[in-house]
mmCIF file of C-alpha atoms and ligand atoms in Angstrom:
data_model
loop_
_atom_site.group_PDB
_atom_site.id
_atom_site.type_symbol
_atom_site.label_atom_id
_atom_site.label_comp_id
_atom_site.label_asym_id
_atom_site.label_seq_id
_atom_site.Cartn_x
_atom_site.Cartn_y
_atom_site.Cartn_z
ATOM 1 C CA MET A 1 8.241 -28.214 -16.008
ATOM 2 C CA ILE A 2 4.601 -29.142 -15.254
ATOM 3 C CA PRO A 3 4.515 -32.887 -14.524
ATOM 4 C CA PHE A 4 1.457 -34.941 -15.460
ATOM 5 C CA LEU A 5 1.119 -35.871 -11.800
ATOM 6 C CA SER A 6 3.078 -35.055 -8.664
ATOM 7 C CA PHE A 7 2.756 -35.939 -4.989
ATOM 8 C CA THR A 8 5.545 -33.636 -3.831
ATOM 9 C CA GLU A 9 3.320 -30.829 -2.586
ATOM 10 C CA ARG A 10 0.906 -33.159 -0.785
ATOM 11 C CA HIS A 11 3.717 -34.979 0.975
ATOM 12 C CA ARG A 12 5.367 -31.721 1.935
ATOM 13 C CA ARG A 13 2.135 -30.398 3.386
ATOM 14 C CA TYR A 14 1.004 -33.533 5.217
ATOM 15 C CA GLN A 15 4.182 -35.458 5.892
ATOM 16 C CA GLN A 16 3.755 -35.375 9.645
ATOM 17 C CA SER A 17 0.197 -36.681 9.882
ATOM 18 C CA MET A 18 0.877 -39.312 7.199
ATOM 19 C CA MET A 19 3.920 -40.586 9.072
ATOM 20 C CA GLU A 20 1.902 -40.669 12.305
ATOM 21 C CA ALA A 21 -0.551 -43.036 10.607
ATOM 22 C CA VAL A 22 2.300 -45.320 9.540
ATOM 23 C CA THR A 23 3.916 -45.182 12.982
ATOM 24 C CA ARG A 24 0.604 -46.212 14.582
ATOM 25 C CA VAL A 25 0.788 -49.453 12.565
ATOM 26 C CA PHE A 26 4.394 -50.172 13.584
ATOM 27 C CA ARG A 27 3.472 -49.597 17.235
ATOM 28 C CA SER A 28 0.553 -52.041 16.950
ATOM 29 C CA GLY A 29 2.812 -54.777 15.570
ATOM 30 C CA TRP A 30 -0.091 -55.985 13.378
ATOM 31 C CA PHE A 31 0.437 -55.666 9.635
ATOM 32 C CA ILE A 32 -2.257 -57.500 7.662
ATOM 33 C CA LEU A 33 -6.093 -57.406 8.031
ATOM 34 C CA GLY A 34 -6.291 -55.737 11.427
ATOM 35 C CA PRO A 35 -7.901 -52.739 13.136
ATOM 36 C CA GLU A 36 -6.872 -50.232 10.415
ATOM 37 C CA VAL A 37 -8.467 -52.336 7.666
ATOM 38 C CA GLU A 38 -11.628 -52.776 9.732
ATOM 39 C CA ALA A 39 -11.769 -49.060 10.477
ATOM 40 C CA PHE A 40 -11.311 -48.235 6.795
ATOM 41 C CA GLU A 41 -14.001 -50.706 5.714
ATOM 42 C CA LYS A 42 -16.396 -49.012 8.166
ATOM 43 C CA ALA A 43 -15.426 -45.493 7.122
ATOM 44 C CA PHE A 44 -15.677 -46.244 3.402
ATOM 45 C CA SER A 45 -19.029 -47.959 3.969
ATOM 46 C CA ARG A 46 -20.306 -44.817 5.708
ATOM 47 C CA TYR A 47 -18.888 -42.581 2.996
ATOM 48 C CA LEU A 48 -20.599 -44.525 0.206
ATOM 49 C CA GLY A 49 -23.780 -45.310 2.107
ATOM 50 C CA VAL A 50 -23.483 -49.034 1.455
ATOM 51 C CA GLU A 51 -23.567 -51.696 4.131
ATOM 52 C CA ASN A 52 -20.798 -54.086 3.128
ATOM 53 C CA VAL A 53 -17.151 -53.427 2.229
ATOM 54 C CA ALA A 54 -14.130 -55.726 1.861
ATOM 55 C CA GLY A 55 -10.621 -54.306 1.611
ATOM 56 C CA VAL A 56 -8.445 -56.228 -0.836
ATOM 57 C CA ASN A 57 -5.001 -55.954 -2.387
ATOM 58 C CA SER A 58 -5.827 -54.024 -5.590
ATOM 59 C CA GLY A 59 -8.573 -52.817 -7.890
ATOM 60 C CA THR A 60 -7.807 -55.724 -10.206
ATOM 61 C CA ASP A 61 -8.379 -58.212 -7.397
ATOM 62 C CA ALA A 62 -11.506 -56.330 -6.303
ATOM 63 C CA LEU A 63 -13.006 -56.875 -9.768
ATOM 64 C CA CYS A 64 -11.882 -60.487 -9.981
ATOM 65 C CA LEU A 65 -13.112 -61.462 -6.512
ATOM 66 C CA ALA A 66 -16.417 -59.588 -6.932
ATOM 67 C CA LEU A 67 -17.060 -61.446 -10.189
ATOM 68 C CA ARG A 68 -16.105 -64.762 -8.571
ATOM 69 C CA ALA A 69 -18.352 -64.076 -5.568
ATOM 70 C CA LEU A 70 -21.198 -63.516 -8.030
ATOM 71 C CA GLY A 71 -20.524 -66.897 -9.619
ATOM 72 C CA VAL A 72 -18.595 -65.837 -12.730
ATOM 73 C CA GLY A 73 -16.074 -68.443 -13.877
ATOM 74 C CA PRO A 74 -14.694 -70.453 -16.803
ATOM 75 C CA GLY A 75 -17.077 -70.729 -19.758
ATOM 76 C CA ASP A 76 -18.884 -67.492 -18.898
ATOM 77 C CA GLU A 77 -18.891 -64.264 -20.870
ATOM 78 C CA VAL A 78 -18.643 -60.809 -19.310
ATOM 79 C CA ILE A 79 -19.722 -57.754 -21.316
ATOM 80 C CA THR A 80 -17.454 -54.736 -20.914
ATOM 81 C CA VAL A 81 -15.635 -52.001 -22.885
ATOM 82 C CA ALA A 82 -12.227 -51.910 -24.581
ATOM 83 C CA ASN A 83 -11.329 -48.284 -23.725
ATOM 84 C CA THR A 84 -10.326 -49.005 -20.166
ATOM 85 C CA ALA A 85 -7.256 -49.728 -18.105
ATOM 86 C CA THR A 86 -5.996 -53.257 -18.837
ATOM 87 C CA PRO A 87 -6.829 -54.470 -15.280
ATOM 88 C CA THR A 88 -10.578 -54.424 -16.057
ATOM 89 C CA ILE A 89 -9.852 -57.182 -18.550
ATOM 90 C CA SER A 90 -7.124 -58.921 -16.493
ATOM 91 C CA ALA A 91 -9.677 -59.315 -13.709
ATOM 92 C CA ILE A 92 -12.288 -60.876 -16.000
ATOM 93 C CA ARG A 93 -9.665 -63.284 -17.405
ATOM 94 C CA MET A 94 -8.475 -64.171 -13.865
ATOM 95 C CA THR A 95 -11.949 -65.627 -13.204
ATOM 96 C CA GLY A 96 -11.549 -67.821 -16.304
ATOM 97 C CA ALA A 97 -14.345 -65.960 -18.128
ATOM 98 C CA MET A 98 -14.125 -64.292 -21.559
ATOM 99 C CA PRO A 99 -14.533 -60.528 -22.009
ATOM 100 C CA VAL A 100 -16.953 -59.395 -24.722
ATOM 101 C CA PHE A 101 -16.502 -55.799 -25.831
ATOM 102 C CA VAL A 102 -19.237 -53.359 -26.756
ATOM 103 C CA ASP A 103 -18.561 -49.947 -28.237
ATOM 104 C CA VAL A 104 -18.872 -46.708 -26.268
ATOM 105 C CA LEU A 105 -20.694 -43.402 -26.726
ATOM 106 C CA ARG A 106 -18.412 -40.745 -28.168
ATOM 107 C CA ASP A 107 -19.505 -37.971 -25.787
ATOM 108 C CA SER A 108 -19.213 -39.803 -22.476
ATOM 109 C CA GLN A 109 -16.737 -42.474 -23.625
ATOM 110 C CA THR A 110 -18.686 -44.944 -21.477
ATOM 111 C CA MET A 111 -20.477 -48.182 -22.472
ATOM 112 C CA ASN A 112 -23.157 -47.646 -25.133
ATOM 113 C CA PRO A 113 -26.135 -49.168 -23.297
ATOM 114 C CA ALA A 114 -28.066 -49.727 -26.546
ATOM 115 C CA LEU A 115 -25.382 -52.209 -27.659
ATOM 116 C CA VAL A 116 -25.320 -54.293 -24.485
ATOM 117 C CA GLU A 117 -28.405 -56.306 -25.360
ATOM 118 C CA THR A 118 -26.973 -57.234 -28.790
ATOM 119 C CA ALA A 119 -23.919 -58.739 -27.054
ATOM 120 C CA VAL A 120 -25.908 -61.025 -24.733
ATOM 121 C CA THR A 121 -25.563 -64.764 -25.447
ATOM 122 C CA GLN A 122 -26.428 -68.000 -23.590
ATOM 123 C CA ARG A 123 -23.064 -67.712 -21.843
ATOM 124 C CA THR A 124 -23.329 -64.098 -20.662
ATOM 125 C CA ARG A 125 -23.122 -63.908 -16.905
ATOM 126 C CA ALA A 126 -22.205 -60.348 -16.015
ATOM 127 C CA ILE A 127 -21.735 -56.767 -17.220
ATOM 128 C CA VAL A 128 -18.798 -54.601 -16.115
ATOM 129 C CA PRO A 129 -19.431 -50.922 -16.925
ATOM 130 C CA VAL A 130 -16.478 -48.588 -16.333
ATOM 131 C CA HIS A 131 -17.050 -45.094 -14.897
ATOM 132 C CA LEU A 132 -14.198 -43.824 -17.036
ATOM 133 C CA TYR A 133 -12.227 -40.746 -15.941
ATOM 134 C CA GLY A 134 -14.807 -40.293 -13.137
ATOM 135 C CA TYR A 135 -17.862 -40.021 -15.422
ATOM 136 C CA PRO A 136 -20.710 -42.378 -14.441
ATOM 137 C CA ALA A 137 -21.842 -44.876 -17.090
ATOM 138 C CA ASP A 138 -25.565 -45.144 -18.036
ATOM 139 C CA MET A 139 -26.490 -47.307 -15.054
ATOM 140 C CA LYS A 140 -30.274 -47.123 -15.444
ATOM 141 C CA GLU A 141 -30.212 -48.627 -18.934
ATOM 142 C CA ILE A 142 -27.459 -51.121 -18.049
ATOM 143 C CA MET A 143 -29.337 -52.311 -14.944
ATOM 144 C CA SER A 144 -32.503 -52.827 -16.942
ATOM 145 C CA VAL A 145 -30.773 -55.070 -19.514
ATOM 146 C CA ALA A 146 -29.144 -56.939 -16.609
ATOM 147 C CA MET A 147 -32.553 -57.430 -15.005
ATOM 148 C CA LYS A 148 -34.102 -58.672 -18.253
ATOM 149 C CA TYR A 149 -31.403 -61.341 -18.801
ATOM 150 C CA LYS A 150 -30.652 -62.037 -15.102
ATOM 151 C CA LEU A 151 -27.050 -60.838 -15.348
ATOM 152 C CA SER A 152 -24.876 -59.529 -12.540
ATOM 153 C CA VAL A 153 -23.507 -55.995 -12.753
ATOM 154 C CA VAL A 154 -20.075 -55.227 -11.305
ATOM 155 C CA GLU A 155 -19.222 -51.529 -11.506
ATOM 156 C CA ASP A 156 -15.619 -50.651 -12.226
ATOM 157 C CA ALA A 157 -15.502 -47.511 -10.068
ATOM 158 C CA CYS A 158 -11.695 -47.501 -9.886
ATOM 159 C CA GLN A 159 -11.622 -43.976 -11.391
ATOM 160 C CA ALA A 160 -14.764 -42.646 -9.742
ATOM 161 C CA HIS A 161 -14.459 -42.408 -5.937
ATOM 162 C CA GLY A 162 -17.267 -40.098 -4.856
ATOM 163 C CA ALA A 163 -19.130 -39.819 -8.170
ATOM 164 C CA THR A 164 -22.921 -40.120 -8.007
ATOM 165 C CA TYR A 165 -25.620 -41.362 -10.349
ATOM 166 C CA ASP A 166 -29.279 -40.550 -9.673
ATOM 167 C CA GLY A 167 -28.334 -39.498 -6.137
ATOM 168 C CA ARG A 168 -26.409 -42.663 -5.287
ATOM 169 C CA MET A 169 -22.676 -43.181 -5.064
ATOM 170 C CA VAL A 170 -21.343 -45.128 -8.022
ATOM 171 C CA GLY A 171 -20.224 -48.577 -6.972
ATOM 172 C CA THR A 172 -23.395 -49.033 -4.895
ATOM 173 C CA ILE A 173 -25.837 -49.376 -7.801
ATOM 174 C CA GLY A 174 -24.876 -52.738 -9.313
ATOM 175 C CA ASP A 175 -24.517 -56.089 -7.524
ATOM 176 C CA ALA A 176 -21.014 -55.055 -6.527
ATOM 177 C CA GLY A 177 -18.742 -52.049 -7.003
ATOM 178 C CA CYS A 178 -14.964 -52.114 -7.197
ATOM 179 C CA PHE A 179 -12.461 -49.456 -6.213
ATOM 180 C CA SER A 180 -8.716 -49.124 -6.621
ATOM 181 C CA PHE A 181 -6.531 -47.139 -4.257
ATOM 182 C CA TYR A 182 -3.509 -47.227 -6.556
ATOM 183 C CA PRO A 183 -1.515 -44.099 -5.614
ATOM 184 C CA THR A 184 -2.698 -42.009 -8.593
ATOM 185 C CA LYS A 185 -6.439 -42.554 -7.996
ATOM 186 C CA ASN A 186 -8.658 -39.854 -6.454
ATOM 187 C CA LEU A 187 -8.160 -41.686 -3.148
ATOM 188 C CA GLY A 188 -4.758 -43.350 -3.258
ATOM 189 C CA ALA A 189 -2.617 -45.409 -0.897
ATOM 190 C CA ALA A 190 1.182 -45.534 -0.810
ATOM 191 C CA GLY A 191 1.156 -48.887 -2.572
ATOM 192 C CA ASP A 192 -1.500 -51.253 -3.892
ATOM 193 C CA ALA A 193 -4.954 -51.543 -2.354
ATOM 194 C CA GLY A 194 -8.564 -51.959 -3.456
ATOM 195 C CA ALA A 195 -12.082 -52.586 -2.172
ATOM 196 C CA VAL A 196 -15.283 -54.376 -3.114
ATOM 197 C CA VAL A 197 -18.569 -52.889 -1.930
ATOM 198 C CA SER A 198 -22.052 -54.377 -2.104
ATOM 199 C CA ARG A 199 -25.551 -54.070 -0.717
ATOM 200 C CA ASN A 200 -25.478 -57.870 -0.525
ATOM 201 C CA ALA A 201 -23.763 -59.169 2.641
ATOM 202 C CA GLN A 202 -23.296 -62.609 1.079
ATOM 203 C CA VAL A 203 -21.185 -61.163 -1.754
ATOM 204 C CA ILE A 204 -18.870 -59.376 0.677
ATOM 205 C CA GLY A 205 -18.777 -62.427 2.978
ATOM 206 C CA ASP A 206 -17.569 -64.485 0.020
ATOM 207 C CA VAL A 207 -15.022 -61.831 -1.022
ATOM 208 C CA LYS A 208 -13.668 -61.806 2.556
ATOM 209 C CA ALA A 209 -13.185 -65.579 2.384
ATOM 210 C CA LEU A 210 -11.744 -65.443 -1.160
ATOM 211 C CA ARG A 211 -9.183 -62.752 -0.200
ATOM 212 C CA ASN A 212 -7.810 -64.917 2.612
ATOM 213 C CA TYR A 213 -7.118 -68.355 1.019
ATOM 214 C CA GLY A 214 -10.836 -69.117 0.948
ATOM 215 C CA GLU A 215 -11.031 -69.403 4.728
ATOM 216 C CA VAL A 216 -14.471 -68.861 6.237
ATOM 217 C CA ALA A 217 -12.855 -69.370 9.649
ATOM 218 C CA LYS A 218 -9.284 -70.132 10.591
ATOM 219 C CA TYR A 219 -8.175 -73.245 8.629
ATOM 220 C CA ILE A 220 -11.710 -73.881 7.353
ATOM 221 C CA ASN A 221 -11.994 -73.620 3.555
ATOM 222 C CA HIS A 222 -15.342 -73.873 1.816
ATOM 223 C CA ILE A 223 -14.184 -72.199 -1.383
ATOM 224 C CA GLU A 224 -10.856 -72.018 -3.172
ATOM 225 C CA GLY A 225 -9.385 -68.610 -2.473
ATOM 226 C CA VAL A 226 -6.301 -66.508 -3.083
ATOM 227 C CA ASN A 227 -4.182 -64.097 -1.073
ATOM 228 C CA SER A 228 -5.536 -60.629 -1.711
ATOM 229 C CA ARG A 229 -5.516 -58.972 1.688
ATOM 230 C CA MET A 230 -5.300 -55.264 2.385
ATOM 231 C CA ASP A 231 -2.360 -54.408 4.625
ATOM 232 C CA GLU A 232 -2.497 -52.198 7.688
ATOM 233 C CA ILE A 233 -0.091 -49.519 6.444
ATOM 234 C CA GLN A 234 -2.184 -48.933 3.307
ATOM 235 C CA ALA A 235 -5.380 -48.968 5.397
ATOM 236 C CA ALA A 236 -3.893 -46.459 7.876
ATOM 237 C CA LEU A 237 -3.017 -44.109 5.001
ATOM 238 C CA LEU A 238 -6.498 -44.558 3.508
ATOM 239 C CA ASN A 239 -8.015 -43.744 6.923
ATOM 240 C CA TRP A 240 -5.846 -40.639 6.862
ATOM 241 C CA GLY A 241 -6.842 -39.700 3.290
ATOM 242 C CA LEU A 242 -10.579 -40.469 3.188
ATOM 243 C CA PRO A 243 -11.544 -37.304 5.140
ATOM 244 C CA TYR A 244 -9.773 -35.251 2.427
ATOM 245 C CA LEU A 245 -11.471 -36.974 -0.532
ATOM 246 C CA GLU A 246 -14.335 -34.462 -0.922
ATOM 247 C CA GLN A 247 -11.939 -31.544 -0.658
ATOM 248 C CA TRP A 248 -9.595 -33.097 -3.254
ATOM 249 C CA ASN A 249 -12.499 -33.891 -5.582
ATOM 250 C CA ASN A 250 -13.762 -30.300 -5.243
ATOM 251 C CA GLN A 251 -10.326 -28.928 -6.032
ATOM 252 C CA ARG A 252 -10.096 -31.178 -9.127
ATOM 253 C CA ALA A 253 -13.558 -29.915 -10.193
ATOM 254 C CA LYS A 254 -12.470 -26.312 -9.741
ATOM 255 C CA LEU A 255 -9.404 -26.829 -11.938
ATOM 256 C CA ALA A 256 -11.516 -28.715 -14.508
ATOM 257 C CA ALA A 257 -13.925 -25.758 -14.658
ATOM 258 C CA LEU A 258 -10.982 -23.458 -15.297
ATOM 259 C CA TYR A 259 -9.768 -25.713 -18.136
ATOM 260 C CA ARG A 260 -13.291 -25.833 -19.572
ATOM 261 C CA ALA A 261 -13.570 -22.046 -19.593
ATOM 262 C CA SER A 262 -10.108 -21.404 -20.954
ATOM 263 C CA LEU A 263 -10.234 -23.994 -23.755
ATOM 264 C CA LYS A 264 -13.449 -22.610 -25.309
ATOM 265 C CA GLY A 265 -13.446 -21.848 -29.004
ATOM 266 C CA LEU A 266 -10.629 -24.237 -29.954
ATOM 267 C CA PRO A 267 -10.797 -27.403 -32.103
ATOM 268 C CA VAL A 268 -10.982 -29.295 -28.837
ATOM 269 C CA GLU A 269 -13.954 -31.262 -27.445
ATOM 270 C CA ILE A 270 -14.211 -30.596 -23.727
ATOM 271 C CA PRO A 271 -15.231 -33.490 -21.425
ATOM 272 C CA LEU A 272 -18.840 -33.666 -20.199
ATOM 273 C CA CYS A 273 -19.572 -32.212 -16.782
ATOM 274 C CA SER A 274 -22.174 -33.075 -14.159
ATOM 275 C CA ASP A 275 -25.909 -32.893 -14.965
ATOM 276 C CA ASN A 276 -29.200 -33.676 -13.209
ATOM 277 C CA LEU A 277 -28.506 -37.413 -13.221
ATOM 278 C CA ARG A 278 -24.766 -37.531 -12.793
ATOM 279 C CA GLY A 279 -22.437 -35.995 -10.252
ATOM 280 C CA ARG A 280 -19.169 -36.720 -11.931
ATOM 281 C CA VAL A 281 -15.736 -36.541 -10.328
ATOM 282 C CA TRP A 282 -12.619 -35.619 -12.236
ATOM 283 C CA HIS A 283 -10.068 -38.396 -12.206
ATOM 284 C CA LEU A 284 -8.607 -37.344 -15.539
ATOM 285 C CA PHE A 285 -9.215 -34.306 -17.740
ATOM 286 C CA VAL A 286 -9.367 -35.827 -21.214
ATOM 287 C CA ILE A 287 -9.908 -33.657 -24.276
ATOM 288 C CA LYS A 288 -10.646 -34.887 -27.796
ATOM 289 C CA CYS A 289 -8.584 -32.818 -30.144
ATOM 290 C CA ALA A 290 -7.425 -32.281 -33.702
ATOM 291 C CA LYS A 291 -3.756 -33.104 -34.427
ATOM 292 C CA ARG A 292 -3.398 -34.863 -31.079
ATOM 293 C CA ASP A 293 0.163 -36.119 -31.535
ATOM 294 C CA ASP A 294 1.401 -32.718 -32.742
ATOM 295 C CA LEU A 295 -0.294 -30.993 -29.802
ATOM 296 C CA LYS A 296 1.216 -33.503 -27.365
ATOM 297 C CA ARG A 297 4.688 -32.828 -28.803
ATOM 298 C CA TYR A 298 4.129 -29.049 -28.746
ATOM 299 C CA LEU A 299 3.186 -29.189 -25.042
ATOM 300 C CA ARG A 300 6.121 -31.473 -24.270
ATOM 301 C CA GLU A 301 8.521 -28.995 -25.900
ATOM 302 C CA ARG A 302 7.078 -26.340 -23.615
ATOM 303 C CA GLU A 303 7.572 -28.499 -20.523
ATOM 304 C CA VAL A 304 3.975 -29.650 -20.116
ATOM 305 C CA GLU A 305 3.669 -33.384 -19.608
ATOM 306 C CA THR A 306 0.487 -35.052 -20.905
ATOM 307 C CA ALA A 307 -0.683 -38.655 -21.244
ATOM 308 C CA ILE A 308 -3.081 -40.796 -23.287
ATOM 309 C CA HIS A 309 -5.686 -42.947 -21.553
ATOM 310 C CA TYR A 310 -5.542 -45.216 -23.467
ATOM 311 C CA PRO A 311 -3.586 -45.271 -26.720
ATOM 312 C CA ILE A 312 -4.569 -48.840 -27.745
ATOM 313 C CA PRO A 313 -8.025 -50.341 -27.078
ATOM 314 C CA ILE A 314 -7.638 -53.637 -25.190
ATOM 315 C CA SER A 315 -9.366 -55.420 -28.094
ATOM 316 C CA HIS A 316 -6.378 -54.458 -30.246
ATOM 317 C CA GLN A 317 -3.565 -55.324 -27.836
ATOM 318 C CA VAL A 318 -1.283 -58.181 -28.882
ATOM 319 C CA ALA A 319 -2.008 -60.009 -25.616
ATOM 320 C CA TYR A 320 -5.733 -60.101 -26.468
ATOM 321 C CA GLN A 321 -5.524 -61.027 -30.148
ATOM 322 C CA PHE A 322 -6.964 -64.412 -29.191
ATOM 323 C CA LEU A 323 -10.301 -62.703 -28.547
ATOM 324 C CA GLY A 324 -10.522 -62.217 -32.323
ATOM 325 C CA TYR A 325 -11.454 -58.527 -32.613
ATOM 326 C CA GLN A 326 -10.915 -56.932 -36.031
ATOM 327 C CA THR A 327 -10.171 -53.337 -36.903
ATOM 328 C CA SER A 328 -13.464 -51.421 -37.080
ATOM 329 C CA ASP A 329 -15.360 -53.836 -34.811
ATOM 330 C CA LEU A 330 -15.497 -50.992 -32.260
ATOM 331 C CA PRO A 331 -15.430 -47.886 -34.471
ATOM 332 C CA VAL A 332 -16.108 -45.264 -31.783
ATOM 333 C CA THR A 333 -13.562 -46.751 -29.379
ATOM 334 C CA GLU A 334 -10.948 -46.932 -32.131
ATOM 335 C CA ALA A 335 -11.526 -43.374 -33.335
ATOM 336 C CA LEU A 336 -11.354 -42.014 -29.779
ATOM 337 C CA ALA A 337 -7.948 -43.595 -29.212
ATOM 338 C CA GLN A 338 -6.562 -41.321 -31.966
ATOM 339 C CA ASP A 339 -8.094 -38.106 -30.587
ATOM 340 C CA ILE A 340 -7.819 -38.218 -26.794
ATOM 341 C CA LEU A 341 -5.269 -36.382 -24.684
ATOM 342 C CA SER A 342 -5.135 -36.233 -20.877
ATOM 343 C CA LEU A 343 -4.007 -32.876 -19.476
ATOM 344 C CA PRO A 344 -2.453 -32.638 -15.982
ATOM 345 C CA LEU A 345 -5.090 -32.637 -13.221
ATOM 346 C CA TYR A 346 -4.499 -33.171 -9.518
ATOM 347 C CA PRO A 347 -5.559 -31.226 -6.433
ATOM 348 C CA GLU A 348 -2.131 -29.661 -5.899
ATOM 349 C CA LEU A 349 -1.860 -28.364 -9.480
ATOM 350 C CA SER A 350 -2.025 -24.558 -9.444
ATOM 351 C CA GLU A 351 -4.542 -22.402 -11.328
ATOM 352 C CA LYS A 352 -1.556 -20.647 -12.814
ATOM 353 C CA ASP A 353 -0.391 -23.961 -14.307
ATOM 354 C CA VAL A 354 -3.852 -24.682 -15.736
ATOM 355 C CA SER A 355 -3.905 -21.223 -17.323
ATOM 356 C CA PHE A 356 -0.433 -21.763 -18.773
ATOM 357 C CA ILE A 357 -1.386 -25.177 -20.184
ATOM 358 C CA SER A 358 -4.602 -23.789 -21.733
ATOM 359 C CA ALA A 359 -2.728 -20.804 -23.193
ATOM 360 C CA THR A 360 -0.165 -23.178 -24.693
ATOM 361 C CA VAL A 361 -2.936 -25.268 -26.287
ATOM 362 C CA ARG A 362 -4.437 -22.042 -27.693
ATOM 363 C CA GLU A 363 -1.036 -20.982 -28.985
ATOM 364 C CA PHE A 364 -0.598 -24.364 -30.712
ATOM 365 C CA TYR A 365 -3.859 -24.017 -32.633
ATOM 366 C CA GLY A 366 -2.940 -20.401 -33.429
ATOM 367 C CA THR A 367 0.202 -21.580 -35.179
ATOM 368 C CA GLN A 368 -1.812 -24.212 -37.083
ATOM 369 C CA MET A 369 -4.355 -21.825 -38.660
HETATM 370 C C1 LIG B 401 -6.765 -48.432 -11.732
HETATM 371 C C2 LIG B 401 -7.841 -49.175 -12.422
HETATM 372 C C3 LIG B 401 -8.098 -50.534 -12.164
HETATM 373 C C4 LIG B 401 -7.235 -51.438 -11.357
HETATM 374 O O1 LIG B 401 -6.653 -51.007 -10.277
HETATM 375 P P1 LIG B 401 -5.307 -51.605 -9.629
HETATM 376 O O2 LIG B 401 -5.500 -51.184 -8.225
HETATM 377 O O3 LIG B 401 -4.168 -50.962 -10.316
HETATM 378 O O4 LIG B 401 -5.322 -53.092 -9.774
HETATM 379 C C5 LIG B 401 -9.189 -51.114 -12.787
HETATM 380 N N1 LIG B 401 -9.962 -50.431 -13.629
HETATM 381 C C6 LIG B 401 -9.731 -49.149 -13.931
HETATM 382 C C7 LIG B 401 -10.650 -48.456 -14.872
HETATM 383 C C8 LIG B 401 -8.659 -48.481 -13.344
HETATM 384 O O5 LIG B 401 -8.425 -47.198 -13.673
#
């Protein structure tokens, strides 16, 4: 059985040093917003090459608090995409604003920058591009529309830790960048955690107040906040994991290259790789394929677990019917949802497994001819 994702091997290999990090927190007797969080904020800031970082409770909260710090609230519109994890939209709604969806480019599956301008209204306040599966969105074009209409840009980099665009880390290009450290992400905690990063100290100052009841100093509230603090155990494990991030990303890239080579010549569209402008990372390996559901079943029967990210565009979810999107409003997004399939990809997956999965895909199309 090849699981879609497994931590077993990592935990086996690193159990001792991971437990040492946790023990350090117990010894300190300090569990929320302490030295581990501060150390992680510094380390992540150095890693990304951006001055200001705030650790928060999740990627969802990172997006919500970043938008709030940039002044987004009830009555505003935020332009984003519908082929994303639900939390992108939850976060926008948590500010009181309304999401407005634009379609994506079929090749990159990221926001079609040519459509952004057509979605701008009097109420538009911000744009949230998603670096989906680790592939950077068209930031140059998105930033120029934002500049023209004086909109804020909050990058959803929750799937793109370490990806670069035009030589800069994604998350550091817009007004703020948001990361999730949900366990399955390229850098994951052992629970929920997230971070907001920004070149603007004011934005991160506001996020740091917002995450802690709105306190600018103990018992002094200038803004209405929430509780979205990063805890010390998660921060200690992130301090442990950050030094491995490049190595893990490289290993994912190596396995992705093997998939790319071994899936050639099949009725399968292979995901885009890095180019002169973009240094992508591989969060997910998502193919576009003929007879997707049959292929998924075929792999399942041969003990290969796959997934679909995401089977229903947010615009078409029951919970978001109130936004009023109709079938065929987002034709590329809707078509993609029928064709995409995520194959297993994580640093501990073996090359042998990738070869077996690719051979099984080949075998499936062989039986279909
Ligand atoms: C994981 C993810 C989030 C939210 O992260 P949580 O930490 O689970 O709240 C937001 N956007 C995208 C694209 C994600 O993949």
